[in-house]
Amino acid sequence: MELFDQINDFLSDKCEMKLLSTTDGKAFVSYLTDIFEKLGNLNKQLQGANMTLIDAKAKIFGFITALELWKKKFSKRNFSELYWLSKCEITNDAGIVIIDHLNILIKDFNDRFCDLKAMNFPLG
């Protein structure tokens, strides 16, 4: 988002930039910036030679729990969990789109990792 003005200058003659320059457009770009950062962090946490299925399960389902928490907070217009989004004006319409997207992410993660969720690992 620090480069938003430079991007706007570079793409000012493109019709897509007109949408991105709106209040909702800035909110969507901010949300995507934040959510991709969170997904990138999760991806990094899942890498490494010492990563076990138990660790991966904890991290993935911890992330799903975070998504669910953000959804609850966002429905109360509390966007503090996402840095760039919290700096934007969020219209009701943009808030609905963002919450709908979080619902899609939650469902997608649960669907993709239902086998991992069902696994029971013996302790010690």
Short mmCIF file of C-alpha atoms in Angstrom, two decimals:
data_model
loop_
_atom_site.label_atom_id
_atom_site.label_comp_id
_atom_site.label_asym_id
_atom_site.label_seq_id
_atom_site.Cartn_x
_atom_site.Cartn_y
_atom_site.Cartn_z
CA MET A 1 0.00 0.00 0.00
CA GLU A 2 2.99 2.28 0.40
CA LEU A 3 3.31 2.25 -3.38
CA PHE A 4 -0.39 2.87 -4.06
CA ASP A 5 0.17 6.47 -5.23
CA GLN A 6 2.96 5.40 -7.59
CA ILE A 7 0.80 2.61 -9.00
CA ASN A 8 -2.04 5.09 -9.42
CA ASP A 9 0.26 7.46 -11.35
CA PHE A 10 1.54 4.64 -13.55
CA LEU A 11 -1.89 3.15 -14.30
CA SER A 12 -4.01 6.30 -14.18
CA ASP A 13 -5.15 5.91 -17.79
CA LYS A 14 -6.40 2.33 -17.25
CA CYS A 15 -10.09 1.79 -16.42
CA GLU A 16 -9.16 -0.83 -13.80
CA MET A 17 -7.29 1.82 -11.81
CA LYS A 18 -10.43 3.90 -11.57
CA LEU A 19 -12.06 1.05 -9.64
CA LEU A 20 -9.01 0.57 -7.44
CA SER A 21 -9.00 4.29 -6.61
CA THR A 22 -12.47 4.15 -5.05
CA THR A 23 -13.00 3.74 -1.32
CA ASP A 24 -14.03 0.11 -1.83
CA GLY A 25 -11.17 -0.54 -4.24
CA LYS A 26 -8.61 0.67 -1.72
CA ALA A 27 -10.25 -1.47 0.98
CA PHE A 28 -10.13 -4.56 -1.24
CA VAL A 29 -6.46 -4.01 -2.16
CA SER A 30 -5.63 -3.48 1.52
CA TYR A 31 -7.52 -6.62 2.53
CA LEU A 32 -5.79 -8.69 -0.15
CA THR A 33 -2.40 -7.29 0.87
CA ASP A 34 -3.03 -8.34 4.46
CA ILE A 35 -4.54 -11.74 3.70
CA PHE A 36 -1.72 -12.68 1.31
CA GLU A 37 0.80 -11.67 3.97
CA LYS A 38 -0.96 -13.95 6.48
CA LEU A 39 -1.08 -16.81 3.95
CA GLY A 40 2.62 -16.30 3.17
CA ASN A 41 3.45 -16.48 6.86
CA LEU A 42 1.45 -19.70 7.20
CA ASN A 43 3.27 -21.12 4.19
CA LYS A 44 6.66 -20.33 5.76
CA GLN A 45 5.59 -21.93 9.05
CA LEU A 46 4.67 -25.15 7.22
CA GLN A 47 8.12 -25.53 5.66
CA GLY A 48 11.22 -27.10 7.07
CA ALA A 49 12.76 -30.48 7.67
CA ASN A 50 11.47 -30.69 11.24
CA MET A 51 7.81 -30.01 10.37
CA THR A 52 5.60 -32.88 11.50
CA LEU A 53 1.98 -33.64 10.66
CA ILE A 54 1.08 -32.76 14.23
CA ASP A 55 2.75 -29.35 13.86
CA ALA A 56 1.17 -28.78 10.45
CA LYS A 57 -2.27 -29.69 11.77
CA ALA A 58 -1.89 -27.26 14.67
CA LYS A 59 -0.75 -24.42 12.41
CA ILE A 60 -3.40 -24.97 9.72
CA PHE A 61 -6.29 -25.27 12.13
CA GLY A 62 -4.91 -22.39 14.16
CA PHE A 63 -5.07 -20.32 10.99
CA ILE A 64 -8.67 -21.41 10.37
CA THR A 65 -9.50 -20.35 13.93
CA ALA A 66 -7.87 -16.97 13.24
CA LEU A 67 -9.98 -16.57 10.09
CA GLU A 68 -13.12 -17.32 12.10
CA LEU A 69 -12.10 -14.79 14.76
CA TRP A 70 -11.42 -12.12 12.14
CA LYS A 71 -14.83 -12.77 10.61
CA LYS A 72 -16.52 -12.20 13.98
CA LYS A 73 -14.52 -9.04 14.61
CA PHE A 74 -15.16 -7.71 11.11
CA SER A 75 -18.91 -8.24 11.52
CA LYS A 76 -18.60 -5.81 14.47
CA ARG A 77 -16.60 -3.42 12.25
CA ASN A 78 -13.37 -4.15 14.11
CA PHE A 79 -10.67 -4.46 11.45
CA SER A 80 -7.67 -4.11 13.78
CA GLU A 81 -6.33 -7.61 13.01
CA LEU A 82 -5.34 -6.62 9.47
CA TYR A 83 -2.83 -3.78 9.39
CA TRP A 84 -3.52 -2.20 5.99
CA LEU A 85 -7.25 -2.77 6.10
CA SER A 86 -7.46 -1.06 9.48
CA LYS A 87 -6.06 2.10 7.86
CA CYS A 88 -8.90 2.27 5.31
CA GLU A 89 -12.43 3.49 5.30
CA ILE A 90 -14.60 0.38 4.99
CA THR A 91 -18.07 0.78 3.52
CA ASN A 92 -20.82 -1.64 4.49
CA ASP A 93 -20.71 -3.16 0.99
CA ALA A 94 -16.94 -3.71 1.18
CA GLY A 95 -17.30 -5.22 4.65
CA ILE A 96 -19.87 -7.71 3.34
CA VAL A 97 -17.59 -8.71 0.44
CA ILE A 98 -14.64 -9.19 2.80
CA ILE A 99 -16.68 -11.28 5.25
CA ASP A 100 -18.01 -13.37 2.35
CA HIS A 101 -14.42 -13.95 1.21
CA LEU A 102 -13.40 -15.03 4.71
CA ASN A 103 -16.30 -17.52 4.67
CA ILE A 104 -14.98 -18.90 1.38
CA LEU A 105 -11.45 -19.21 2.80
CA ILE A 106 -12.73 -20.97 5.93
CA LYS A 107 -14.77 -23.43 3.88
CA ASP A 108 -11.91 -24.03 1.44
CA PHE A 109 -9.39 -24.70 4.22
CA ASN A 110 -11.80 -27.03 6.01
CA ASP A 111 -12.56 -28.90 2.77
CA ARG A 112 -8.90 -29.20 1.77
CA PHE A 113 -7.73 -30.39 5.16
CA CYS A 114 -10.68 -32.52 6.30
CA ASP A 115 -8.48 -35.65 6.16
CA LEU A 116 -5.84 -33.99 8.31
CA LYS A 117 -8.50 -32.87 10.77
CA ALA A 118 -9.80 -36.44 11.07
CA MET A 119 -6.35 -37.84 11.86
CA ASN A 120 -5.73 -38.77 15.46
CA PHE A 121 -2.09 -38.93 16.41
CA PRO A 122 -0.91 -41.13 19.27
CA LEU A 123 0.61 -39.20 22.11
CA GLY A 124 4.09 -40.11 23.25
#
